C-alpha positions as CSV (number, residue, x, y, z in Angstrom):
1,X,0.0,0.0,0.0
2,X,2.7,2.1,0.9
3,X,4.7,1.7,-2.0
4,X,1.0,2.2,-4.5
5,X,1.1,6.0,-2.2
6,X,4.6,6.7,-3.2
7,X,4.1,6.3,-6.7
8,X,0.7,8.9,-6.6
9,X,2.3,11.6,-4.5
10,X,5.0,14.1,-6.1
11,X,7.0,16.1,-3.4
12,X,9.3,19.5,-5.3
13,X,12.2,19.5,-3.3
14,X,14.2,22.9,-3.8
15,X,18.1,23.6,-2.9
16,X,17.1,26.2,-0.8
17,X,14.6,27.1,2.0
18,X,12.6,30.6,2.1
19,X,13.0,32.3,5.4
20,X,9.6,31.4,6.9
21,X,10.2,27.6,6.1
22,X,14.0,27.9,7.6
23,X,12.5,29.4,10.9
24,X,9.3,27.2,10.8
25,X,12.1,24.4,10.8
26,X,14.0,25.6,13.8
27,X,11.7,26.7,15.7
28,X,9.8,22.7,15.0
29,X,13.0,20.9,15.7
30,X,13.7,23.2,19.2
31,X,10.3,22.2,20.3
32,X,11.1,18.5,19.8
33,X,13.6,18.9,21.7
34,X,12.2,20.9,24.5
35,X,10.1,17.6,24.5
36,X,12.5,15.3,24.6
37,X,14.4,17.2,27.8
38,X,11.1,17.6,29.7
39,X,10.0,13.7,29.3
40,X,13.6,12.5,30.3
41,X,14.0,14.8,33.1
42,X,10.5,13.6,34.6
43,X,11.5,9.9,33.8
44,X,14.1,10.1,35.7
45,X,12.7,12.0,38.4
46,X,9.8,9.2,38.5
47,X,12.5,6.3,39.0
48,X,13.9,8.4,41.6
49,X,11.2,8.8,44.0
50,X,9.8,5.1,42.8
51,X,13.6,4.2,44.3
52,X,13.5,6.2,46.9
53,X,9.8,5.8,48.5
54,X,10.5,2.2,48.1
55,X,13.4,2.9,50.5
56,X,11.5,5.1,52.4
57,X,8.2,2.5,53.3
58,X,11.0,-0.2,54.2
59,X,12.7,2.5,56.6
60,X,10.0,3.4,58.0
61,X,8.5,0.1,58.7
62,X,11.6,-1.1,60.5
63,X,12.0,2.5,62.0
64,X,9.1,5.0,62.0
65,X,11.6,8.2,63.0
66,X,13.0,7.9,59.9
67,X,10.1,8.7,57.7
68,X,10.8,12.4,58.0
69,X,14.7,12.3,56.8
70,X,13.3,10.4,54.1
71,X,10.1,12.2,53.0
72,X,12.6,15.4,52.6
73,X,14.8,13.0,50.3
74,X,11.7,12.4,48.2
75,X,10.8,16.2,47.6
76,X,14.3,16.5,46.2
77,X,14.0,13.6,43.9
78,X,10.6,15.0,42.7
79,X,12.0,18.7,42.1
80,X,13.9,17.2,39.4
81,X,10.8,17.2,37.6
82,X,10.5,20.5,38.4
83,X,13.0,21.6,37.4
84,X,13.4,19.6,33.9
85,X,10.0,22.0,33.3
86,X,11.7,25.4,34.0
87,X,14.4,24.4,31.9
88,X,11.5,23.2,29.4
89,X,9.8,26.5,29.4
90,X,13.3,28.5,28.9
91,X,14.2,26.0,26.0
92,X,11.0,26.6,24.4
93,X,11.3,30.5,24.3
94,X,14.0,30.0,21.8
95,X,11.7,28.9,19.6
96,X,9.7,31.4,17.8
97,X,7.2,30.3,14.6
98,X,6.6,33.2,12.0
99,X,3.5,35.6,12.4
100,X,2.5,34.9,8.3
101,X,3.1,32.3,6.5
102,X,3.7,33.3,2.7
């Protein structure tokens, strides 16, 4: 099926970009990356606090003074996904689409 697609559709491919399709570009490829920095960061900061409340219902089990000390070792594992969506939002201020298209 693919291949019967192929043979219907013509793409023009040109040497050179206007300045609205070079920006359009950019500013697509910035925002993918903006994604890709946000979902890592709060993948990481899920296994983190997944680790560490795991650690944190054995510890206090065996020794309930401890859940304190570790519930403030959780916050920090989960401001990592805080943070990965400040750095998100500052990443994605680069990226700026053109008002008209031509």
């Amino acid at each position: 099926m693919a291949n019967k697609i192929e043979g219907s559709v013509e793409f023009k491919y040109s040497s050179s970009l206007e300045s609205w399709q070079a920006q359009t570009m950019v500013a697509g490829w910035c925002m993918f990356c903006v994604g890709l920095s946000v979902g890592f960061s709060n993948l990481f900061c899920g296994i983190c606090v997944g680790v560490s409340g795991s650690g944190c219902a054995l510890a206090d089990a065996q020794r309930p003074e401890m859940f304190v000390k570790m519930l403030i070792v959780e916050i920090f594992g989960s401001a990592l996904g805080l943070f990965g969506v400040i750095v998100g939002i500052i990443q994605a201020n680069g990226a700026t689409f053109p008002k008209h298209l031509a």
